[in-house]
Short mmCIF file of C-alpha atoms and ligand atoms in Angstrom, two decimals:
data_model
loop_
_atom_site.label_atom_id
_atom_site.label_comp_id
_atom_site.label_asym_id
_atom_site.label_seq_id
_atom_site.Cartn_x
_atom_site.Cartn_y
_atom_site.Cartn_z
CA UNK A 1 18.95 -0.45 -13.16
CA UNK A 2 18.32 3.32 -12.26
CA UNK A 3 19.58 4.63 -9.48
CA UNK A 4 18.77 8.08 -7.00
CA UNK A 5 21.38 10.19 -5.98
CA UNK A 6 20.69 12.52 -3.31
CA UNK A 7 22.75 15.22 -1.48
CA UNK A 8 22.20 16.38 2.01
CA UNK A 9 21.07 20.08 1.17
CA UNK A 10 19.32 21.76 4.42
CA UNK A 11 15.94 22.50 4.97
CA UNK A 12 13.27 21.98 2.63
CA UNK A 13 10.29 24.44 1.92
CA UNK A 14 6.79 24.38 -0.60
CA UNK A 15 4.55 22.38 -1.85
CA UNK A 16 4.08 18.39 -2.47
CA UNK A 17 0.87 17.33 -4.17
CA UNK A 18 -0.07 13.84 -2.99
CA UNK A 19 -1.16 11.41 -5.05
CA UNK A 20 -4.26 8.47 -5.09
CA UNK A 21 -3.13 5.71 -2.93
CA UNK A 22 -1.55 2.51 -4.61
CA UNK A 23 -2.96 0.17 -2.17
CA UNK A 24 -6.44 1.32 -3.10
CA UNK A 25 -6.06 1.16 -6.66
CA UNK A 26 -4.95 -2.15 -6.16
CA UNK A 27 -7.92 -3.21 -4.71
CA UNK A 28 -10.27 -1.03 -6.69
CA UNK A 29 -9.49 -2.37 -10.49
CA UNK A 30 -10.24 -5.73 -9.97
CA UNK A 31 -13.37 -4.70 -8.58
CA UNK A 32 -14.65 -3.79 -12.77
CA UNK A 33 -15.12 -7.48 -12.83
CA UNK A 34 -18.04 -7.17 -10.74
CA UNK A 35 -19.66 -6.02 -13.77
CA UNK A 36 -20.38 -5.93 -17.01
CA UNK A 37 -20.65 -2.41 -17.09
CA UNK A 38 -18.14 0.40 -16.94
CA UNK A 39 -15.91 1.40 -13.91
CA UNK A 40 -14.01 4.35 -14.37
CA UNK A 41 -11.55 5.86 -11.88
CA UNK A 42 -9.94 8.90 -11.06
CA UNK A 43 -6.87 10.33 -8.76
CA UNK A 44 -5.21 7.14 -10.00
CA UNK A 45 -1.77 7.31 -9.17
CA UNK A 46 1.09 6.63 -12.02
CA UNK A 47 2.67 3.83 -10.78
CA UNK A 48 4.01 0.19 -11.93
CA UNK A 49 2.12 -1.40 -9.98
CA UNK A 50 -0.98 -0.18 -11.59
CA UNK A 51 0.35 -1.16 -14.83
CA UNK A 52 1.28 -4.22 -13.75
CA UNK A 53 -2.63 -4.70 -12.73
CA UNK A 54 -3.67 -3.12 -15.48
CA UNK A 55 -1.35 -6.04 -17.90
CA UNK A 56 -3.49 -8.48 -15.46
CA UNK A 57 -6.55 -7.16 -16.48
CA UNK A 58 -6.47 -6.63 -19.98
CA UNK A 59 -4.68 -10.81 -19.56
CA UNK A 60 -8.27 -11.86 -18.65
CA UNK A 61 -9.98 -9.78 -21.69
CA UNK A 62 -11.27 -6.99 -19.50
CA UNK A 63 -10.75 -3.20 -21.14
CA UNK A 64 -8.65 -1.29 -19.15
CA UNK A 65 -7.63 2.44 -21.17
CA UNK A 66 -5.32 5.03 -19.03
CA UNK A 67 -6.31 8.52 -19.37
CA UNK A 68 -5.49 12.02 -18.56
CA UNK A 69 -1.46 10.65 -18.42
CA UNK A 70 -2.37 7.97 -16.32
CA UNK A 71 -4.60 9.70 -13.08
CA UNK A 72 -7.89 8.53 -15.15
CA UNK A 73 -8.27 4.66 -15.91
CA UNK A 74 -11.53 3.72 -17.73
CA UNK A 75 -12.01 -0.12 -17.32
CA UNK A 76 -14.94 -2.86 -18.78
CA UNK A 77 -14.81 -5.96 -18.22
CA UNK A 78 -17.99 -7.25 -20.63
CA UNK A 79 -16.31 -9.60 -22.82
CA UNK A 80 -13.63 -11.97 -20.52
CA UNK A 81 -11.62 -14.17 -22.30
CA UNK A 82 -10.43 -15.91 -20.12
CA UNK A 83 -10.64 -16.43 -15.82
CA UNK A 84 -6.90 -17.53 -15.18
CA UNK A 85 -4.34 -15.02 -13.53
CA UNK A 86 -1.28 -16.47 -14.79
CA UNK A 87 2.17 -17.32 -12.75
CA UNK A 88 4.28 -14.56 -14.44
CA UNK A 89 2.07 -11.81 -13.94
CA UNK A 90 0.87 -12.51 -10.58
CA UNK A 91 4.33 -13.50 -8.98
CA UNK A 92 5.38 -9.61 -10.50
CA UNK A 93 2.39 -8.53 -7.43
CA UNK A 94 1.40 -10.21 -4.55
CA UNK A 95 -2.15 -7.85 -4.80
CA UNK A 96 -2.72 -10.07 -8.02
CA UNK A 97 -4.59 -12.22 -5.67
CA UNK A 98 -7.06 -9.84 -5.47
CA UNK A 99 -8.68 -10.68 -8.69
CA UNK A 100 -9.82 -14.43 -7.20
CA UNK A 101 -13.05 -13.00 -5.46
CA UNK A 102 -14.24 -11.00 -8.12
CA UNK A 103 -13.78 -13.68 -10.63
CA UNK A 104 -15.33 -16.32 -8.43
CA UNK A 105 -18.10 -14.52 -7.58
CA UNK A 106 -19.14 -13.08 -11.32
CA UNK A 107 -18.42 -16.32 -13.31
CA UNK A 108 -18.57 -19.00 -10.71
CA UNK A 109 -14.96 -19.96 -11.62
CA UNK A 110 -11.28 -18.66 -11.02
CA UNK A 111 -7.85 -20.03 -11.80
CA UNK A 112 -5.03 -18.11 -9.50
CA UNK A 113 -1.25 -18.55 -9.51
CA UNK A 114 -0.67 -18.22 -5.69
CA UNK A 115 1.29 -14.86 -5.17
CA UNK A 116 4.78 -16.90 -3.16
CA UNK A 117 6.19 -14.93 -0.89
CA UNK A 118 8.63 -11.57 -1.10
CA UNK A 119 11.48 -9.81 0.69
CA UNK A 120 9.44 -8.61 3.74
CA UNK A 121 7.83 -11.92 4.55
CA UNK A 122 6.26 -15.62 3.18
CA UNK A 123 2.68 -13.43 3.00
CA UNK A 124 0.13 -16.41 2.46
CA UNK A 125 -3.20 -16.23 1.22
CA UNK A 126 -4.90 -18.95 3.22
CA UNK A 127 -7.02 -16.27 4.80
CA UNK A 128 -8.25 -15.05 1.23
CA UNK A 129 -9.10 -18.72 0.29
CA UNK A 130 -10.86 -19.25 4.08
CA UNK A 131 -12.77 -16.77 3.84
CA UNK A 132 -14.29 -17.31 0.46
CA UNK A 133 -14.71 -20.99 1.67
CA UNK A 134 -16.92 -19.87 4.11
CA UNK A 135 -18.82 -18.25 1.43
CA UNK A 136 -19.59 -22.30 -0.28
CA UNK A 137 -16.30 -21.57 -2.44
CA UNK A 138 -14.71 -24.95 -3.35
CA UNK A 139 -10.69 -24.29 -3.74
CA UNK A 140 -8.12 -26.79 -4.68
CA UNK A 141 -4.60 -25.58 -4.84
CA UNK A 142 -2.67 -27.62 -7.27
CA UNK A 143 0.99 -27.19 -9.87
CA UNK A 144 0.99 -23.48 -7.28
CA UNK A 145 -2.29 -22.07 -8.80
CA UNK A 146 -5.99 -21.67 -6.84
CA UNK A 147 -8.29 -23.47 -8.82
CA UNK A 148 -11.62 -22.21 -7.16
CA UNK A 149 -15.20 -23.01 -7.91
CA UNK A 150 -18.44 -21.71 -6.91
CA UNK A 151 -21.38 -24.03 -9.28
CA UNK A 152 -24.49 -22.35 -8.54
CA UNK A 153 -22.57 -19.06 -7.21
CA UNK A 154 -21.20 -17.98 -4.02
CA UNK A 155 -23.75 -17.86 -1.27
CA UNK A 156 -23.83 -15.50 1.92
CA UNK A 157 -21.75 -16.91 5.14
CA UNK A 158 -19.80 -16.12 7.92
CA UNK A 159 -16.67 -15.99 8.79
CA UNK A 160 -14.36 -14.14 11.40
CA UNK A 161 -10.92 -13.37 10.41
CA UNK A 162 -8.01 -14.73 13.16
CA UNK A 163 -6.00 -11.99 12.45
CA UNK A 164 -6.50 -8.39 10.27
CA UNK A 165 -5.64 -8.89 6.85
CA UNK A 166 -6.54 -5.96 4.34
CA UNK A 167 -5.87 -8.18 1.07
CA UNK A 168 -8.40 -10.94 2.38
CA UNK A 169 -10.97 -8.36 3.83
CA UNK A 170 -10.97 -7.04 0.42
CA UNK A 171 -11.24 -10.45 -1.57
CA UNK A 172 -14.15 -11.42 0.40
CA UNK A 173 -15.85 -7.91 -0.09
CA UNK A 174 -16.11 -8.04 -3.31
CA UNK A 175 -17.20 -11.51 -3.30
CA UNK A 176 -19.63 -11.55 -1.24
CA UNK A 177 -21.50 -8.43 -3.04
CA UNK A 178 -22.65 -10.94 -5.70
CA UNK A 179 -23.29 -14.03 -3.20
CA UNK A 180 -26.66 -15.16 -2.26
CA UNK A 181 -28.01 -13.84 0.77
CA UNK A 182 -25.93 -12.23 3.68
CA UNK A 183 -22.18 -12.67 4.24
CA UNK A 184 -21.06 -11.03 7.87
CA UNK A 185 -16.85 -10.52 7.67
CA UNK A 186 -16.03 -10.18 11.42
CA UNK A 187 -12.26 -8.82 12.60
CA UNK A 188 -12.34 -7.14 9.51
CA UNK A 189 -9.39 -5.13 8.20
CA UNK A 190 -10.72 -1.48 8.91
CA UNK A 191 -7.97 0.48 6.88
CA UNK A 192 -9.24 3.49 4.73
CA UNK A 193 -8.22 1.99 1.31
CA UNK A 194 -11.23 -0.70 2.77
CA UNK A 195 -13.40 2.12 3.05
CA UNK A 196 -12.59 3.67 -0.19
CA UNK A 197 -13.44 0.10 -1.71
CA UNK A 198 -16.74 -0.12 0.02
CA UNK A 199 -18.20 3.55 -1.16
CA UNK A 200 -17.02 2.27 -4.60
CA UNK A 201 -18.96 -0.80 -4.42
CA UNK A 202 -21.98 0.83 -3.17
CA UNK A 203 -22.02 2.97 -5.90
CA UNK A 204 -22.06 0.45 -8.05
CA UNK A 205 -25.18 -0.76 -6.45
CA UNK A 206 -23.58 -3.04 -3.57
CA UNK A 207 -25.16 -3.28 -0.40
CA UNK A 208 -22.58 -2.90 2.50
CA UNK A 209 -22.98 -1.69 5.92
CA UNK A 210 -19.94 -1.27 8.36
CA UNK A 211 -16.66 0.17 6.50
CA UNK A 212 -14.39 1.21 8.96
CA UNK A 213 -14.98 -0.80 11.67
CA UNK A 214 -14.63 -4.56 12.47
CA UNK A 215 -17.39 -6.18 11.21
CA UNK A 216 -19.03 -6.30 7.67
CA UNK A 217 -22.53 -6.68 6.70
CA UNK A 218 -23.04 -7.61 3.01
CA UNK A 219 -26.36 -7.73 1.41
CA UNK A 220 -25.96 -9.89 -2.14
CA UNK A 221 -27.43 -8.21 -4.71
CA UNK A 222 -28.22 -9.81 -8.60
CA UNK A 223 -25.60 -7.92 -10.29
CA UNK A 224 -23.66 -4.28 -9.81
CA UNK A 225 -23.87 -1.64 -12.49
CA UNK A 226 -20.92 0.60 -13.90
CA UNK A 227 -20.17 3.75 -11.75
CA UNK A 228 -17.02 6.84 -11.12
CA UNK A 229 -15.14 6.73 -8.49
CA UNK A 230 -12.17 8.70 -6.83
CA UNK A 231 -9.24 6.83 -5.83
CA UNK A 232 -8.31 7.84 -2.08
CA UNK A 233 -5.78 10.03 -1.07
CA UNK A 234 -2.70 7.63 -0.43
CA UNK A 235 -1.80 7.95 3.38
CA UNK A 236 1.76 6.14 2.90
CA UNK A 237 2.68 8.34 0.55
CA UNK A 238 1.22 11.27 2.66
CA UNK A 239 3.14 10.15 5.70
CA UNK A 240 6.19 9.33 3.68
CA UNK A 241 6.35 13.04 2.80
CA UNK A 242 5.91 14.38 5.98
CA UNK A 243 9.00 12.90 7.24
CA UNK A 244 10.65 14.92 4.68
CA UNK A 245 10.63 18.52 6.47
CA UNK A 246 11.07 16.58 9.50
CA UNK A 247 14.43 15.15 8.64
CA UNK A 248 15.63 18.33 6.78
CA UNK A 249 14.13 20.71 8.43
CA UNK A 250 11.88 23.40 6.98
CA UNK A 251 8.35 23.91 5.97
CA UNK A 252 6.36 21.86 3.78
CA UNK A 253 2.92 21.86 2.98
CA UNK A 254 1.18 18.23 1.76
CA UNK A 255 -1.69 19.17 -0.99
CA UNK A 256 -4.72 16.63 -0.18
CA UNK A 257 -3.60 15.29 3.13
CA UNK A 258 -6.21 14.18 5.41
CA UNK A 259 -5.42 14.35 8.92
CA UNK A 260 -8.08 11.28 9.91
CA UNK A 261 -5.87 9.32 7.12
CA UNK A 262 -2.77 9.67 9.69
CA UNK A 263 -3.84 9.84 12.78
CA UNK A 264 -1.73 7.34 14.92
CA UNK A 265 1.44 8.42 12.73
CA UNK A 266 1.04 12.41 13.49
CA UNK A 267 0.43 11.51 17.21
CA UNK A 268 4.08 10.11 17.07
CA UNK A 269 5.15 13.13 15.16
CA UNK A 270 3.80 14.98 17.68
CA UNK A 271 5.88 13.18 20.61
CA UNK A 272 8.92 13.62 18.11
CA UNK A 273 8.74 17.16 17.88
CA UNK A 274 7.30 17.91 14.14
CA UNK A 275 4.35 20.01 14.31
CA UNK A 276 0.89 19.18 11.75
CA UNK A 277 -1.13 21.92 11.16
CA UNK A 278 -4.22 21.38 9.14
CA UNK A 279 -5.38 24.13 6.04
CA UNK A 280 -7.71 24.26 3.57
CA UNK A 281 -5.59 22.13 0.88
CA UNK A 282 -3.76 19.43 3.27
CA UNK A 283 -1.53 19.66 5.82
CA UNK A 284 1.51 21.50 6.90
CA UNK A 285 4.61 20.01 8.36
CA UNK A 286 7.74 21.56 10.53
CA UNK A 287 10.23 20.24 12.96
CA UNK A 288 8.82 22.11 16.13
CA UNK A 289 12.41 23.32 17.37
CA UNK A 290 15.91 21.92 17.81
CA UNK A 291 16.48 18.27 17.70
CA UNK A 292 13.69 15.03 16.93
CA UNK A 293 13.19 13.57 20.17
CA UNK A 294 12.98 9.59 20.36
CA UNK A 295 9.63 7.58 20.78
CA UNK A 296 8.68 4.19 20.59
CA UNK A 297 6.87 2.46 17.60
CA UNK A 298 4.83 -0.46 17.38
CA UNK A 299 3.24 -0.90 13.83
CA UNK A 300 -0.83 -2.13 13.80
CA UNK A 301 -3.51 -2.62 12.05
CA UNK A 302 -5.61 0.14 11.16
CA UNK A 303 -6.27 2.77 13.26
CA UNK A 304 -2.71 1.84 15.05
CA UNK A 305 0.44 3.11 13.31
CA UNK A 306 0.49 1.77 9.78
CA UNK A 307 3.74 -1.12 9.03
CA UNK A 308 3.96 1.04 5.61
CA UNK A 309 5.24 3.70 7.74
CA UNK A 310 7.74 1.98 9.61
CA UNK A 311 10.99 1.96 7.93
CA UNK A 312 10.14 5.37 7.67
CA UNK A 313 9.55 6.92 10.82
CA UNK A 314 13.46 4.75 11.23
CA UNK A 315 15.09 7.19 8.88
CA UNK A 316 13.77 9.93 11.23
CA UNK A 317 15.07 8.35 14.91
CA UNK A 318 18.41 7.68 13.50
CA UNK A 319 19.11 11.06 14.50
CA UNK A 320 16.73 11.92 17.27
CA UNK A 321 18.09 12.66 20.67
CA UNK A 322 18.13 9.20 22.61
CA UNK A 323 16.80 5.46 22.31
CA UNK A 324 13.66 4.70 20.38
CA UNK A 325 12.21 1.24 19.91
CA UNK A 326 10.44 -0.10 16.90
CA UNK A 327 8.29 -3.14 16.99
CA UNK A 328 7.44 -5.16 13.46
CA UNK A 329 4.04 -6.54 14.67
CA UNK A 330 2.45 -6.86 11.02
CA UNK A 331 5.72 -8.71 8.96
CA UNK A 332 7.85 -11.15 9.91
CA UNK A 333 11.00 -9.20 8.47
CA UNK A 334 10.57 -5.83 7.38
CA UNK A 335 13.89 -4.19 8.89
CA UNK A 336 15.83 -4.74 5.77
CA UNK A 337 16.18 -1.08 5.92
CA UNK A 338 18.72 -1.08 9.12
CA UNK A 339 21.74 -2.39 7.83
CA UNK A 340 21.31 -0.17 4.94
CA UNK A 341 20.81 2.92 7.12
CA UNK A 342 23.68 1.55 9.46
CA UNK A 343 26.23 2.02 6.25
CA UNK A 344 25.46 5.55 6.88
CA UNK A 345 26.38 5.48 10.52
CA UNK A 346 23.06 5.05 12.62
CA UNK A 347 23.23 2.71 15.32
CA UNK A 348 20.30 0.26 15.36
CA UNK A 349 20.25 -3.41 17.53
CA UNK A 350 17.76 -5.75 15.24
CA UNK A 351 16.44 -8.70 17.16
CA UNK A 352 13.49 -10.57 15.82
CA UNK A 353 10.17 -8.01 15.69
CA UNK A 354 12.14 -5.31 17.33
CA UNK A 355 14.60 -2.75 16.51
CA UNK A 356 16.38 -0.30 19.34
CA UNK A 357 17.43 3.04 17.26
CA UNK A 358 20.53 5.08 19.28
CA UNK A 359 20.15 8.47 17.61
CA UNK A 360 23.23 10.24 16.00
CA UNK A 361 24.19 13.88 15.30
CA UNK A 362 24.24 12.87 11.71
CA UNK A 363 24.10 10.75 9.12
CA UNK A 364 26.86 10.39 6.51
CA UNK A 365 25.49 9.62 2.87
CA UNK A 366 27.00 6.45 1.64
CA UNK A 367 26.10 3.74 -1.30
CA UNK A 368 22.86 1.64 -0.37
CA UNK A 369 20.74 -0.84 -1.31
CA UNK A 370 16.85 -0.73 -1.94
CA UNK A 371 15.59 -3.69 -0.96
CA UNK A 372 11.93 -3.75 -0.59
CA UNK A 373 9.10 -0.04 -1.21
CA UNK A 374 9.23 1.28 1.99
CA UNK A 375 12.85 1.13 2.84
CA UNK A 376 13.71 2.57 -1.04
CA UNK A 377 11.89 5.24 0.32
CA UNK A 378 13.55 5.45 3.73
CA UNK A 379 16.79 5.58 2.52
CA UNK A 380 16.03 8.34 0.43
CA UNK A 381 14.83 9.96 3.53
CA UNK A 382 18.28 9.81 5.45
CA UNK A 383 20.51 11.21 2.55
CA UNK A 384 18.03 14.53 2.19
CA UNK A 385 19.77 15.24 5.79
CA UNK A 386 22.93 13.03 5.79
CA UNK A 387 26.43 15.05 5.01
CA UNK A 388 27.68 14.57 1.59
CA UNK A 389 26.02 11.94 -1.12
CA UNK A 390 23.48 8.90 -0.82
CA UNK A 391 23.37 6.85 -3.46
CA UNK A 392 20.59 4.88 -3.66
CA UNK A 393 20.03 1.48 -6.15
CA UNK A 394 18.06 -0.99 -7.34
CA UNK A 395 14.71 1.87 -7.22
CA UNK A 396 12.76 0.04 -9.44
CA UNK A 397 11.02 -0.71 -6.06
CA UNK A 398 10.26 2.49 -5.51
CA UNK A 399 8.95 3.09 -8.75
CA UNK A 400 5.95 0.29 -7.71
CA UNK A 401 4.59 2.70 -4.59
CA UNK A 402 6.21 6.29 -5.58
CA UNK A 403 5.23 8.51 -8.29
CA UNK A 404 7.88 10.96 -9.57
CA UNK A 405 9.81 11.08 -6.25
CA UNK A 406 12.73 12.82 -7.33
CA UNK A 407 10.64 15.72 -8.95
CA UNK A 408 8.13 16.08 -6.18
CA UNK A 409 11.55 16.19 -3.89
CA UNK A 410 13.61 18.96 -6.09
CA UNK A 411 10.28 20.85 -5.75
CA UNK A 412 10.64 21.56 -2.29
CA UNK A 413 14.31 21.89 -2.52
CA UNK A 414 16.17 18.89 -2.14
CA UNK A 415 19.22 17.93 -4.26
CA UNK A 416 17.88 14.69 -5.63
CA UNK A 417 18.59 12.85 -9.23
CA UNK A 418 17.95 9.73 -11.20
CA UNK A 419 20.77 8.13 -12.48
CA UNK A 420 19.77 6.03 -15.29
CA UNK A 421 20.94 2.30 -14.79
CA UNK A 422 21.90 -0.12 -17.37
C1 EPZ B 501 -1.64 -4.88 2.34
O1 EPZ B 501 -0.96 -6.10 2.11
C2 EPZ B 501 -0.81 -3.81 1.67
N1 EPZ B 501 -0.71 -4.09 0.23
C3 EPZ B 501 0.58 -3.78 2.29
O2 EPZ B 501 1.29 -2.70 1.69
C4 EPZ B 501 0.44 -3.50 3.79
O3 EPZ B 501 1.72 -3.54 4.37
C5 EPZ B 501 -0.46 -4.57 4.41
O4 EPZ B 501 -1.74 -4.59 3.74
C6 EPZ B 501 -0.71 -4.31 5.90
O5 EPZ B 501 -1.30 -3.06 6.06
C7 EPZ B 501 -1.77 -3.78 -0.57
O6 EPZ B 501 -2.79 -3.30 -0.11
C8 EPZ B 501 -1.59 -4.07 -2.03
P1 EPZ B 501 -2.31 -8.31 5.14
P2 EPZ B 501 -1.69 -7.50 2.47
O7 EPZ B 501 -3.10 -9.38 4.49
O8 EPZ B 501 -3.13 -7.39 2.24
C9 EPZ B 501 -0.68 -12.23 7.22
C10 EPZ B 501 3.07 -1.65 0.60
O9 EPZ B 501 4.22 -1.37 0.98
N2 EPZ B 501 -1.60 -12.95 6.33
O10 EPZ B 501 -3.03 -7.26 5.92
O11 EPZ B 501 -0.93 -8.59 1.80
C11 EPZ B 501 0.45 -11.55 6.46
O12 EPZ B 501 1.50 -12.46 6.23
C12 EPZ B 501 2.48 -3.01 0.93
O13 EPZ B 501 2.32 -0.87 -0.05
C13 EPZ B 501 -1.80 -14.31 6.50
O14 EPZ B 501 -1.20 -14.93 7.38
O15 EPZ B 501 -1.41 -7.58 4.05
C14 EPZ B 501 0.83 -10.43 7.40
O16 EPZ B 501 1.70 -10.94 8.39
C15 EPZ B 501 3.47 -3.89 1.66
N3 EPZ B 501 -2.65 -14.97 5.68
C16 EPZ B 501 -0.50 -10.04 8.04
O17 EPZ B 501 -1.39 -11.15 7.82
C17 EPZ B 501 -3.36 -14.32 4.69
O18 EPZ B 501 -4.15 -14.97 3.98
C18 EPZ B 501 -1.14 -8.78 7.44
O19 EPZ B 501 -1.17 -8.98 6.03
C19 EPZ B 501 -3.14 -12.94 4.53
C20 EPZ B 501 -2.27 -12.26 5.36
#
């Protein structure tokens, strides 16, 4: 297994180009089996994950090429073969699930391995199947698939979400863009890669009123054409990078970042003492002056500060000057990150949902283990500041969320490399 090796090297200063968000590629592909017409997107990011979707696809007979080294994928899905999502891929991606709606709603019939759980929590999909039961979906889970019919297609219904759940907001979307008559999703999940999904939808002829806020209106329509769509600008990867001249100090300037994408996560910035200034081609980030100051963190659903942010906006209050506190509101244990940041000296308390981060001086690099995306990444964030070397394994979790890290990192001037594993 590869590994990243990264030096503490000062301040960093130029340009990182961000890339078209994973989590709405993820929820964008499946959508080609809305129709039997073309869906083509662009801005895709170059990512496992995506290939692992893409293996999904093509699994079920759909045409899915990757063009333009990957940022262009041209899918069809005319001629399925076949409507089951098999175990082995699906267990690779918990966003597998996200072909169930689509399928259910364009051939009446799905067959689904359930996703099981991963590091940063047991991540059921009873909302998914709720919601789609409320749309005259009839599920039976059996041997750990979802074998779900609709005879005589989905039809329009309502249903209100108990909690915000982006993967289940997005599984009912789709479906209900095919069902017959009016489906009304309230407590919907109102994060932009929801939005991004509805503009593509419309385009291809869907009729959907509310993105971006808590409740959606969906109009069933006979069947969507083929369309083009951009991918979104990903906003974890956006934030992720913005942490980078914070930690090390410097100037850096993020091509395509949208400050409405980050809005809760700058306002913390801002408390902490890193400035955002908007430009014409994204956004610029510096530490204000002297040290990070420490601020409190609870993570939220969309428009609140984002859980994919969390382990790193950690990296950063390790060394801040005092206490900050960190609330886990969205997963049940997504501080896997801590101990691993604690080899290199920080001092964080974990108990339950909430972390207590005593900033250090400094950081001292140290072997570590990735464990789950988000705290690969974080990790990698400590030892561009930490004295001496970070070594970080086991990255093919970062590989899933981050394209090219270690280049778009040298580019600014850190002293980052990939060891190749095994
Ligand atoms: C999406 O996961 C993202 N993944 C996650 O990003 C992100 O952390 C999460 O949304 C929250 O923003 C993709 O978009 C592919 P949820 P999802 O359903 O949809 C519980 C990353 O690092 N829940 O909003 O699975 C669930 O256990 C990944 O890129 C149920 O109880 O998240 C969690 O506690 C990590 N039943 C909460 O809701 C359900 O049926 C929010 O989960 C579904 C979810």
């Amino acid at each position: 297994m590869d590994s990243i090796l990264v030096t503490g090297n000062g301040a960093l200063n130029g340009q990182i180009p961000i890339a078209g968000a994973k989590n709405a590629c993820l929820t964008l592909m499946p959508a080609t089996l809305l129709s039997d017409e073309p869906l083509t997107l662009t801005n895709a990011p170059r990512l496992s994950d995506i290939k692992t979707m893409t293996l999904l696809l093509q699994s079920l007979g759909a045409e899915v090429s990757s063009l333009q080294d990957g940022k262009v994928l041209a899918m069809s899905s005319h001629d399925l073969t076949s409507h089951k999502a098999e175990y082995d891929i699906v267990r690779k991606m918990r966003a597998s699930i996200l072909v169930l709606g689509p399928l259910l709603a364009r051939y009446g019939e799905a067959i689904v391995s359930l996703p099981g759980g991963c590091a940063i929590g047991a991540r059921p999909v009873d909302l998914h199947l709720k919601a789609l039961e409320a749309m005259g979906a009839e599920l039976d889970l059996r041997e750990g698939y979802v074998f779900a019919k609709a005879p005589g297609g989905l039809k329009g219904g309502t249903y209100e979400f108990p909690i915000v759940s982006v993967g289940a907001t997005e599984n009912a979307l789709m479906a209900a863009t095919l069902a017959k008559g009016t489906t009304v999703l309230k407590n919907a999940a109102r994060e932009p890669e929801i939005v991004d999904l509805a503009q593509c939808l419309r385009k291809m002829g869907a009729q959907i009123e509310g993105e971006g806020t808590s409740t959606l209106t969906i109009q069933g329509v006979e069947r969507l054409h083929g369309a083009t769509h951009p991918v979104v600008t990903d906003r974890i990867e956006l934030g992720t990078y913005m942490l980078a001249p914070a930690i090390a100090g410097g100037e850096v300037e993020l091509l395509g970042g949208r400050i409405d994408l980050v809005g809760a996560f700058c306002e913390k910035l801002d408390a902490a003492g890193v400035s955002v200034t908007e430009t014409p081609t994204g956004l610029v980030v510096a530490r204000k002056n002297g040290r990070i100051r420490a601020v409190d963190v609870m993570t939220e659903p969309f428009p609140g500060f984002p859980t994919d942010l969390q382990a790193q906006m950690m990296a950063l209050l390790c060394t801040a000057e005092g206490t900050s506190v960190l609330e886990e509101k969205i997963f049940e244990n997504r501080f896997m990150h801590a101990p691993e940041l604690m080899r290199m000296g920080a001092k964080i308390d974990v108990h339950g949902g909430t972390a207590k981060v005593t900033g250090v001086e400094r950081l001292k690099g140290a072997p570590v283990m990735a464990t789950d995306l988000r705290a690969s990444v974080s990790l990698i964030l400590a030892g561009l500041a930490a004295e001496g070397e970070t070594q970080v394994n086991r990255v093919y979790h970062l590989d899933r969320g981050y394209e090219r890290v270690e280049e778009k990192l040298s580019a600014v001037g850190a002293k980052i490399e990939r060891i190749k594993g095994s």
